[in-house]
Coordinates of C-alpha atoms in Angstrom, one line a residue:
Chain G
X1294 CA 19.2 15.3 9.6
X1295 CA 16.1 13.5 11.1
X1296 CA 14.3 10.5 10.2
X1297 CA 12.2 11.9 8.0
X1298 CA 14.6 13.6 5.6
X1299 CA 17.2 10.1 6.0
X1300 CA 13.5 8.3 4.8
X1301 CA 13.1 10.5 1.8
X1302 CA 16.9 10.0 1.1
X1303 CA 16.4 6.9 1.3
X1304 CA 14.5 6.4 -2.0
X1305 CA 14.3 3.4 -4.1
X1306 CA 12.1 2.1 -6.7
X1307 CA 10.8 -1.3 -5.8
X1308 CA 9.6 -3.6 -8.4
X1309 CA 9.5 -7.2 -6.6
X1310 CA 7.0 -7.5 -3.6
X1311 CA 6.8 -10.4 -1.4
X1312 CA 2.7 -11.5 -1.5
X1313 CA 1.8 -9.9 1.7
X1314 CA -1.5 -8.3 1.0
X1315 CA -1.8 -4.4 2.4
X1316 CA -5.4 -3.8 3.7
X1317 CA -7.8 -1.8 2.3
X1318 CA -7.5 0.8 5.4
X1319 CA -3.9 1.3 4.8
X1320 CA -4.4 2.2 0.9
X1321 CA -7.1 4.0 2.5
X1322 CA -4.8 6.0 5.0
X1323 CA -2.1 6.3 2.5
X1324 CA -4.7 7.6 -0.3
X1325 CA -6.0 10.1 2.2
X1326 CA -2.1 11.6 2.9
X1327 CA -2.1 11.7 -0.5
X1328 CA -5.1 14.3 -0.3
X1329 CA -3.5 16.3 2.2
X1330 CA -0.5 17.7 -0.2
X1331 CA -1.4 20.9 -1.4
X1332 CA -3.4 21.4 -4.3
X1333 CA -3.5 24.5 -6.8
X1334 CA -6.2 26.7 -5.5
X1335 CA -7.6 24.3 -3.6
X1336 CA -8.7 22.7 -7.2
X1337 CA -8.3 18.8 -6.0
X1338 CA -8.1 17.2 -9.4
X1339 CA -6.6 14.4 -8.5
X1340 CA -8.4 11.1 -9.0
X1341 CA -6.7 7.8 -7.6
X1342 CA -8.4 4.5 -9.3
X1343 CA -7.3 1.5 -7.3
X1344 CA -7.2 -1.6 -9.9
X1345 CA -7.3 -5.4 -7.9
X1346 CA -5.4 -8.7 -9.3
X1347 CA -7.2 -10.0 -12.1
X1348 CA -7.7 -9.4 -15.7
X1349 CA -8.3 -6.0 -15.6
X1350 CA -4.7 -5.2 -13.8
X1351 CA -3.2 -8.3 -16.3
X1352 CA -4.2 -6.1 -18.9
X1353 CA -2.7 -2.8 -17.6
X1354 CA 0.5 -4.8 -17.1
X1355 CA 0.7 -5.4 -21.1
X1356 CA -0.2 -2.5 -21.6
X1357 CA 2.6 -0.8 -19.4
X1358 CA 4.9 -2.4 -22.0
X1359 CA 5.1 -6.5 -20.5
X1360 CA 5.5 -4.8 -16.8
X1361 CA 4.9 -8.1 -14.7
X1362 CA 5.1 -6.2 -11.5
X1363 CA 2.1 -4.2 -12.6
X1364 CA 0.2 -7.1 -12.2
X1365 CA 1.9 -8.7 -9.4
X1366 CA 2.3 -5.9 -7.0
X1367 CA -0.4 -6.1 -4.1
X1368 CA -1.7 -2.9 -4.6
X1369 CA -2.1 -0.8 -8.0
X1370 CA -2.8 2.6 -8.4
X1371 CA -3.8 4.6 -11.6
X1372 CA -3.7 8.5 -10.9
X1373 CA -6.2 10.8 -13.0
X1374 CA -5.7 14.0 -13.5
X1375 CA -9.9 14.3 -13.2
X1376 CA -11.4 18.0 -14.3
X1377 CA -14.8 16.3 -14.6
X1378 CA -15.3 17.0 -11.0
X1379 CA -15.0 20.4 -11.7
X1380 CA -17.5 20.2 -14.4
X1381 CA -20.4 18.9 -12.2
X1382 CA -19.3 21.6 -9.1
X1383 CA -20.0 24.3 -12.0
X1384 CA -23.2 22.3 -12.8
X1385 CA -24.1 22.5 -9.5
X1386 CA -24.3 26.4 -9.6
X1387 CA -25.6 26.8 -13.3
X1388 CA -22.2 27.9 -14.0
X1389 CA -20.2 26.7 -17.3
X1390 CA -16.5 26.3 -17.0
X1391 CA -14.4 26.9 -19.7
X1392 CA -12.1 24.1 -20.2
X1393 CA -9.2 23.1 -22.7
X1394 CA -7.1 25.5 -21.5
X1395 CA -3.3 24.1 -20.7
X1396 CA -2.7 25.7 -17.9
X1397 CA -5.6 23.3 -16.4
X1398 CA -4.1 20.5 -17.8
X1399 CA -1.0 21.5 -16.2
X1400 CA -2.5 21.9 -12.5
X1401 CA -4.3 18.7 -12.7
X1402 CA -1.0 17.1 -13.3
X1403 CA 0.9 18.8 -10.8
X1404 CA -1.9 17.8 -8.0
X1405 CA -1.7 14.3 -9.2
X1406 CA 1.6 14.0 -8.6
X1407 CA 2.2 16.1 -4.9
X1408 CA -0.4 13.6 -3.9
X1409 CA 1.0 10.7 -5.3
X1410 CA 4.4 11.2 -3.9
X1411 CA 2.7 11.9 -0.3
X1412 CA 1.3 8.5 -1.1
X1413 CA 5.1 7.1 -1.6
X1414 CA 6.3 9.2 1.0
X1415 CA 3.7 7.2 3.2
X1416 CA 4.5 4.1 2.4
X1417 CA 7.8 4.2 2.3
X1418 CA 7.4 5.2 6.5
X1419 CA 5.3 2.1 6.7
X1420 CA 8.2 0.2 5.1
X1421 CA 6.4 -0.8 2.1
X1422 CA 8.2 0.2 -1.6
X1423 CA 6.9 1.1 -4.7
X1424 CA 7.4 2.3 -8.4
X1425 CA 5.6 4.8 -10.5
X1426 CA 4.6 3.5 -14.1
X1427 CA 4.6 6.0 -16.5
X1428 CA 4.6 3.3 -19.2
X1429 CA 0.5 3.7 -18.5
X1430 CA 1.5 6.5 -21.3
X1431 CA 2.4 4.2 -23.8
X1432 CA -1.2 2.6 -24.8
X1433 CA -2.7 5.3 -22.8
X1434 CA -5.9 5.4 -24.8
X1435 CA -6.4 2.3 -24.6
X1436 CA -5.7 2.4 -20.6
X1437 CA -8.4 4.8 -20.8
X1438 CA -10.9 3.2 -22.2
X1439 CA -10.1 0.0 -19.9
X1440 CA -10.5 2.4 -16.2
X1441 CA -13.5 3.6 -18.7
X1442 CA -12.6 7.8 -17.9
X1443 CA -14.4 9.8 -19.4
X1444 CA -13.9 13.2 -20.9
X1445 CA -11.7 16.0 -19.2
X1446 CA -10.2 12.9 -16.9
X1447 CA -6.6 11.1 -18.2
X1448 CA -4.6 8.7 -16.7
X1449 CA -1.1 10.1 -15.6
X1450 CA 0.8 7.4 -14.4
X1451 CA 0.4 4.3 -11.8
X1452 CA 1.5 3.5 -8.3
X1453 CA 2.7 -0.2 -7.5
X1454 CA 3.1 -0.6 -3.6
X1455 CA 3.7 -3.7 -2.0
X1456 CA 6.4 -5.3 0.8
X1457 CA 9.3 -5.1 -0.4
X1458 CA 11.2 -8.5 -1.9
X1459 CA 14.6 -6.7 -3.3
X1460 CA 16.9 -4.3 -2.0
X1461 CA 18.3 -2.3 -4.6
X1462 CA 20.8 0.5 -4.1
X1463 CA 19.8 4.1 -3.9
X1464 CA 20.5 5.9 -7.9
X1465 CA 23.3 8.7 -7.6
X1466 CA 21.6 12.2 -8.4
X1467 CA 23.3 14.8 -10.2
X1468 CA 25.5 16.8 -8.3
X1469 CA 23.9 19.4 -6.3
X1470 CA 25.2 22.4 -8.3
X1471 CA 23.7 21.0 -11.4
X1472 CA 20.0 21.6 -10.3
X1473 CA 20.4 24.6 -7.5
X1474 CA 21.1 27.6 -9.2
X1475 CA 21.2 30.9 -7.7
X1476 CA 19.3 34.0 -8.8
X1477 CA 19.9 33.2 -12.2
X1478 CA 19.7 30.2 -14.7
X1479 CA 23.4 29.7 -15.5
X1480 CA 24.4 25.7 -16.9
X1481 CA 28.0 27.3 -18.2
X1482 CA 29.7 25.2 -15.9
X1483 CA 27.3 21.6 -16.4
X1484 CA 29.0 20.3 -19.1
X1485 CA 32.1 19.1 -16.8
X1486 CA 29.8 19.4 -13.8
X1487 CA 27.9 16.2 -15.7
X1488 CA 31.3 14.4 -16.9
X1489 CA 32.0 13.9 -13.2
X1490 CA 28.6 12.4 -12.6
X1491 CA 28.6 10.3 -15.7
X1492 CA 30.9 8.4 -14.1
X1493 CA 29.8 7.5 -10.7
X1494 CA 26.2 6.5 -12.7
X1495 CA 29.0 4.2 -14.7
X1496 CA 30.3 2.9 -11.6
X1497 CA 26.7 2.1 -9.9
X1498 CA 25.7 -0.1 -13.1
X1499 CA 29.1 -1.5 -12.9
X1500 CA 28.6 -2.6 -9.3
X1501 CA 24.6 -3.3 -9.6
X1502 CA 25.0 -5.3 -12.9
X1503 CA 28.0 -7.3 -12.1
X1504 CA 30.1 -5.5 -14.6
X1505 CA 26.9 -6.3 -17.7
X1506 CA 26.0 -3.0 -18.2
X1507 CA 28.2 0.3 -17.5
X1508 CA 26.5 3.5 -18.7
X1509 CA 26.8 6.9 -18.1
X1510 CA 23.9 9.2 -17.5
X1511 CA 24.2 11.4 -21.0
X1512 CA 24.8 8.0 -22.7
X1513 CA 21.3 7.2 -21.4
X1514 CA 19.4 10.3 -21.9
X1515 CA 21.3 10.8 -25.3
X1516 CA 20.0 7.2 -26.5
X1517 CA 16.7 7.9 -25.6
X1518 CA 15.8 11.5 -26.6
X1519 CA 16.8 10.8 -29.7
X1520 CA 13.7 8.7 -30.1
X1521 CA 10.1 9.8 -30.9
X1522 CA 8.7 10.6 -27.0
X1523 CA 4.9 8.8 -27.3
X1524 CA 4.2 11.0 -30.3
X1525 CA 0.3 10.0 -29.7
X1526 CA 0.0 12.1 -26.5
X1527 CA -1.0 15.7 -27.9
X1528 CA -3.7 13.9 -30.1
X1529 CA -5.2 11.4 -27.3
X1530 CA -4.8 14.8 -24.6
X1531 CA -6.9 16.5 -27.6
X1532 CA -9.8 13.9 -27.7
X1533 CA -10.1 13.9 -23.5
X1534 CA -10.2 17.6 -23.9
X1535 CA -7.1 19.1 -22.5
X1536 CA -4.7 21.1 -24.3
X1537 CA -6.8 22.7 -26.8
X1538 CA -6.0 25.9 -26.3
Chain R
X907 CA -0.7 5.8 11.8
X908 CA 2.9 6.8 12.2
X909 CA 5.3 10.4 13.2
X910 CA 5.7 10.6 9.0
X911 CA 2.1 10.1 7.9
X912 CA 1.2 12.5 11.0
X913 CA 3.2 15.4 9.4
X914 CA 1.8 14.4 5.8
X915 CA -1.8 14.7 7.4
X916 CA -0.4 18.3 9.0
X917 CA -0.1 20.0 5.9
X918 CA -1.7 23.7 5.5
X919 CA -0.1 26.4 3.2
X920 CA 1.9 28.9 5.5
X921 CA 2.1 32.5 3.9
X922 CA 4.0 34.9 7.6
X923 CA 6.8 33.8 8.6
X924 CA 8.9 34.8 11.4
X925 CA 12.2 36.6 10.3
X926 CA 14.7 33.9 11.7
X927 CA 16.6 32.9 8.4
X928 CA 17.2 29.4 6.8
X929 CA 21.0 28.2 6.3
X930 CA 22.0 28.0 3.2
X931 CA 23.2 24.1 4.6
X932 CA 19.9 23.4 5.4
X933 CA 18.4 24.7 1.9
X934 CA 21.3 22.5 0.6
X935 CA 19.7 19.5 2.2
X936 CA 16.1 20.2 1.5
X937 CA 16.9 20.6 -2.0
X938 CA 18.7 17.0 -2.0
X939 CA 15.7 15.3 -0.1
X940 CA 13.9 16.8 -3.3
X941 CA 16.7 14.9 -5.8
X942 CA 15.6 11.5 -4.2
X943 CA 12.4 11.4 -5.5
X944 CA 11.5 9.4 -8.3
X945 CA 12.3 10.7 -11.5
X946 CA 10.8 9.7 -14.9
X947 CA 13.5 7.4 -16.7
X948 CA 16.5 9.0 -14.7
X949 CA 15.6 12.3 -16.8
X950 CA 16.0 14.5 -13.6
X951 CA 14.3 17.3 -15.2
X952 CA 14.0 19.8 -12.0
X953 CA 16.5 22.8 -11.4
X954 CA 15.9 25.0 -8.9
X955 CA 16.4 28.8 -8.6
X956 CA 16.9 30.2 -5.1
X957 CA 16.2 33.3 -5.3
X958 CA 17.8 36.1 -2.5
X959 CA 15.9 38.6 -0.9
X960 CA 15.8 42.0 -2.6
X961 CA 15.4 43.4 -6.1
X962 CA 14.7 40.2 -7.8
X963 CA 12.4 38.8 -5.8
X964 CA 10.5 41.8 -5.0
X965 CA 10.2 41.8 -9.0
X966 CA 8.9 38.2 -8.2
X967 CA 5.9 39.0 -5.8
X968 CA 4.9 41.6 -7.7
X969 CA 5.0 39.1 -11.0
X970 CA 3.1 36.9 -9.1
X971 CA 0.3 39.1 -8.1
X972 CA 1.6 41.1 -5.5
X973 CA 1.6 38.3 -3.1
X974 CA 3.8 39.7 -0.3
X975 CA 4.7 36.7 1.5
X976 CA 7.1 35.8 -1.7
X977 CA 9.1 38.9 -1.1
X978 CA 8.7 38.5 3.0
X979 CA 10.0 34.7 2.7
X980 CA 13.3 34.0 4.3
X981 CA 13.8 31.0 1.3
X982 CA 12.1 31.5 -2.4
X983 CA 12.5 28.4 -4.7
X984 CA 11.7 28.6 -8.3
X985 CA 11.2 24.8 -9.5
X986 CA 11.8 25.2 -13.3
X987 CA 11.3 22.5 -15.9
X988 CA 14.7 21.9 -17.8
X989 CA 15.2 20.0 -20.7
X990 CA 18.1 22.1 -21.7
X991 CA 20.3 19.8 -19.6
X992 CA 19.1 17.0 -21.8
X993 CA 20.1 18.9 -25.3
X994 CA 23.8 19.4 -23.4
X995 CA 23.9 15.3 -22.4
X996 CA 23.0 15.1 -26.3
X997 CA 25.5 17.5 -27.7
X998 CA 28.4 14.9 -25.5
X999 CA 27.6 12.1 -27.6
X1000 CA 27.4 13.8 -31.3
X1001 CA 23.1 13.1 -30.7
X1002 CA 20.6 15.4 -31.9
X1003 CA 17.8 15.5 -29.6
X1004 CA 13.9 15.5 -30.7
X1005 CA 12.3 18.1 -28.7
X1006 CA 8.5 19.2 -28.4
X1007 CA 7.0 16.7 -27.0
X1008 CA 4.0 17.0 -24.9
X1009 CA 5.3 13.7 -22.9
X1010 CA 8.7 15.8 -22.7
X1011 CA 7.1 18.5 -21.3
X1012 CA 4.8 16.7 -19.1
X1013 CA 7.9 14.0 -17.8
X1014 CA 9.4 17.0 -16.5
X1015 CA 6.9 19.0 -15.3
X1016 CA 5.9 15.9 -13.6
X1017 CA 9.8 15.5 -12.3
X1018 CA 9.4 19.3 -10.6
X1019 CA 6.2 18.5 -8.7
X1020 CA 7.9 15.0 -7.1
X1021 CA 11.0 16.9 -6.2
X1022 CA 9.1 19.6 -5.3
X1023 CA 6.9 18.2 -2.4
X1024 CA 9.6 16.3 -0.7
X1025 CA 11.3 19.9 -0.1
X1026 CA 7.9 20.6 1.4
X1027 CA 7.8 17.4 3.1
X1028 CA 11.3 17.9 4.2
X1029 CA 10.6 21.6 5.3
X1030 CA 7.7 20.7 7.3
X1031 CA 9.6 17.7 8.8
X1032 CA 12.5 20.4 10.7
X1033 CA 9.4 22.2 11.6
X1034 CA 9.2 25.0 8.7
X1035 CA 6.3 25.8 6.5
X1036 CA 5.5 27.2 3.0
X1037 CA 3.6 28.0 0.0
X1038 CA 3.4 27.2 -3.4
X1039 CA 3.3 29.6 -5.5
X1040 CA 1.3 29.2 -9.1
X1041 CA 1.0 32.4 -9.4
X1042 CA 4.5 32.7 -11.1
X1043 CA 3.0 32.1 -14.5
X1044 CA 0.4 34.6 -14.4
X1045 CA 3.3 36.7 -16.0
X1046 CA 5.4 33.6 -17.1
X1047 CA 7.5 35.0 -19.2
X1048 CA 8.5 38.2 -16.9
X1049 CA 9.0 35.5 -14.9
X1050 CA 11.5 33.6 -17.3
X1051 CA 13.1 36.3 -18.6
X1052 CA 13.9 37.7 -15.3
X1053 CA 15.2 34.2 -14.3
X1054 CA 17.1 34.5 -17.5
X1055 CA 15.9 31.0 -18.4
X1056 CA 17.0 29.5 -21.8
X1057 CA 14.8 27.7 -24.4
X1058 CA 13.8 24.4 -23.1
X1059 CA 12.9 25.4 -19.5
X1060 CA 10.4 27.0 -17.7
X1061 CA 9.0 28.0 -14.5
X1062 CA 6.7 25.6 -13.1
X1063 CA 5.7 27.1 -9.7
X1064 CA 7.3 28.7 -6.6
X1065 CA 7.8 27.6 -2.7
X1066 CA 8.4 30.2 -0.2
X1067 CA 9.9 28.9 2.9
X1068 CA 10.5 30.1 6.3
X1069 CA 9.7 29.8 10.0
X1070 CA 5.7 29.7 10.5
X1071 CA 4.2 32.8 12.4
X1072 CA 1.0 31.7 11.5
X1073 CA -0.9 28.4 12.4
X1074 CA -3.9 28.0 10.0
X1075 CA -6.3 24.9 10.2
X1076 CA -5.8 22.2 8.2
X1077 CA -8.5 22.4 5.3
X1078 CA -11.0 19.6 4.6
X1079 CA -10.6 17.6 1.6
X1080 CA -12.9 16.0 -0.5
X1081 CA -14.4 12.6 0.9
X1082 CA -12.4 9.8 0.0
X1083 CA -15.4 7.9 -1.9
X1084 CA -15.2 10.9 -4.3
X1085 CA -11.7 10.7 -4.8
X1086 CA -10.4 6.8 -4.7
X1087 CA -12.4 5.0 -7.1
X1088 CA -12.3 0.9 -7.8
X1089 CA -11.5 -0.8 -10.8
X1090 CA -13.3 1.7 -12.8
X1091 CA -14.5 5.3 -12.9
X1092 CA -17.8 6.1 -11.6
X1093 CA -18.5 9.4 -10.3
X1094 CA -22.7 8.3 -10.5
X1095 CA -22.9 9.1 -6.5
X1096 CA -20.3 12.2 -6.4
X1097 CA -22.4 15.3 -6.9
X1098 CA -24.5 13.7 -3.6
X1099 CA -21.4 13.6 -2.2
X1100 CA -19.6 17.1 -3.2
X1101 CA -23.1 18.4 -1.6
X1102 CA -22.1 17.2 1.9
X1103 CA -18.8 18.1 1.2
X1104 CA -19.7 21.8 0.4
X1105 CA -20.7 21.9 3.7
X1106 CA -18.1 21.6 5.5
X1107 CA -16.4 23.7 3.4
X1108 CA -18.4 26.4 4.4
X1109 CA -18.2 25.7 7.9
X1110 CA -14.3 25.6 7.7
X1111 CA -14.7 29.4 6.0
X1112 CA -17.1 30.4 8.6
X1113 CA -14.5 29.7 11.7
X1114 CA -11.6 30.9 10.3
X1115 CA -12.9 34.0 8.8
X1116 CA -14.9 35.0 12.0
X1117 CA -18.4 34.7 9.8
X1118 CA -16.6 36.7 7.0
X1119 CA -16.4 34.0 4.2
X1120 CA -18.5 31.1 3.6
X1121 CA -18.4 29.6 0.4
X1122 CA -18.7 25.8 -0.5
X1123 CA -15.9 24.1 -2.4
X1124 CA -18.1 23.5 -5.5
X1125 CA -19.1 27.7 -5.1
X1126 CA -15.6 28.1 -4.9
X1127 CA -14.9 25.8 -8.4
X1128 CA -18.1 27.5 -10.1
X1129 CA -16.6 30.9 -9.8
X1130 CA -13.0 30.3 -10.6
X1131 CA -13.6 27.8 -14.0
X1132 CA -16.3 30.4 -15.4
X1133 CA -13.0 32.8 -16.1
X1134 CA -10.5 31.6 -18.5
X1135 CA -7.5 30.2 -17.3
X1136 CA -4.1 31.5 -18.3
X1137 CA -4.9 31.7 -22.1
X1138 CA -0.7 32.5 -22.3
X1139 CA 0.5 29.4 -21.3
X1140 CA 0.5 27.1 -24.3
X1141 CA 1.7 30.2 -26.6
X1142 CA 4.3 31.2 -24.0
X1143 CA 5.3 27.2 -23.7
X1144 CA 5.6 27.2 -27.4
X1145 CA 7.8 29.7 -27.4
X1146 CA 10.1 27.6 -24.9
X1147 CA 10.0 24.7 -27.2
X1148 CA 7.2 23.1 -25.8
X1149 CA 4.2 21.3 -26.2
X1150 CA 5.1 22.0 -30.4
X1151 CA 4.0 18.2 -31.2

């Protein structure tokens, strides 16, 4: 339709970067488009730590779950979901804020990631590529303690960006009917709606694998919700102070 | 930097629209530029509810504070969380799915707020505007039952869209020393710089309220985290089957 929409259509997750560096003032540019998404009333909770090669990145790459490109990638973001800040505003007025509550956690987490897709979004138009790491979930305490956040801040996932040094194909979506309903929430017709689709995700592993590894999208989903999903969250969300009530 | 980062660097909330209407094709294709955003392990956890003008979404508004723009809109998205999808992908492979989660819920609330701002992004990019709209969960479940929205999914936040007959100033954002950090957190120098911050803040108020409003963004803060924040949510979210474990 324009260049913009065939850009965000364009969407791929990059995970091999060529060693290019990207200057500070373009993670600085792309940080501060980030900042200009909307944020829920005006609350900017959002809080983008940018972690450089070395042993503290090495560490986040194990961590991840073995993710080499988290510590290959030029540039590495970790976005906080940061209601600290709001702690020393009220501070600054004699004020205490009540905090726990889960609709704050919840708004924290939706500003992190409007701004963190404005921050893809950017990129991308720069021609760089990237890949959220939500695997920063799976030792997330212990990612915590590493950015050393304090209380009321949590790390929500990361942000590799870097040239990029594949080319992979764009991922079919489900079919538009799927996820636009009208009016009403009504899935009666999904079930064959997703059989269709199940196979055209077949036939893009097929092709992108060389024929090693053909799976259908409910095969996928079905094999992994039927696993524990990162039972330790409530608990470590608990001890940051989110989600107590 | 660049046309795309331009528009990012654009963005201010547009609540009057003009009453030239959207085509459904074009909703169509916003709501696909939305599909191509990252999604947390291929879960695709975001449906959307267009809702049409009238009964409904007049309901809507009024659910969500009497805001009038969401009844005025020309396009109202609801961008629901959905895990049900995920039981059903289950249910075609004889799997029992382990719901609950606080990841689960947070994946896909996650999922809405990617997809959601590349329709805004998309929007703003054919020269529309919009709104999000939090307010939907002051009376979440009115909201969800008037959706008629299953166990499993709820209603993360609303986007009115439409023509701009409005053109607001783009509002200053926290400096970007407060908000991208290095290596580590350390907010020891922030409250110096919320101060000067807060200024500008005010000034912004001052001009676009003719004198009538001037409050700092840390006044602003103070007063709103003092109150308790949607004390419903984690009971309503409970009901849904979330946030459980």
């Amino acid at each position: 339709m324009n260049p913009m929409i065939d850009l965000l259509n364009s969407h791929r997750s990059i995970r091999k970067f060529t060693a290019e560096p990207i200057d500070q003032a373009t993670v600085d540019a792309l940080v501060q488009a980030g900042q200009a998404a909307a944020t829920s009333s005006f609350i900017q909770a959002c809080t983008v730590i940018q972690v450089s090669q070395g042993e503290r990145r090495d560490a986040l790459a194990e961590m991840a779950g073995n993710q080499p490109y988290v510590a290959a990638a030029p540039v590495f973001l970790v976005f906080c979901a940061d209601m600290k800040r709001h702690q020393l505003a009220c501070g600054m007025h004699d004020a205490e804020m009540l905090s726990g509550y889960t609709e704050q956690f919840l708004t924290a987490s939706l500003d992190c990631a409007l701004f963190a897709q404005n921050v893809m979004v950017a990129a991308e138009s720069l021609g760089l590529g990237g890949v959220y790491i939500g695997g920063l979930r799976n030792q997330i305490a212990a990612v915590a303690d590493l950015l050393e956040l304090p209380e009321l801040v949590y790390p929500v996932f990361g942000l590799c960006l870097g040239q990029p040094d594949q080319n992979p194909e764009v991922k079919p979506r489900l079919p538009l009917d799927v996820v636009l309903k009208h009016d009403r929430y009504d899935d009666s017709a999904d079930a064959e709606r997703i059989a269709a689709y199940d196979a055209s995700v077949r036939e893009y592993y097929r092709t992108r694998t060389g024929g090693n590894k053909e799976m259908s999208w409910s095969e996928q989903i079905s094999g992994m919700l039927v696993k524990e999903a990162r039972p330790h969250m409530l608990p470590f969300l608990n001890t940051k102070g989110f989600i107590k009530r």
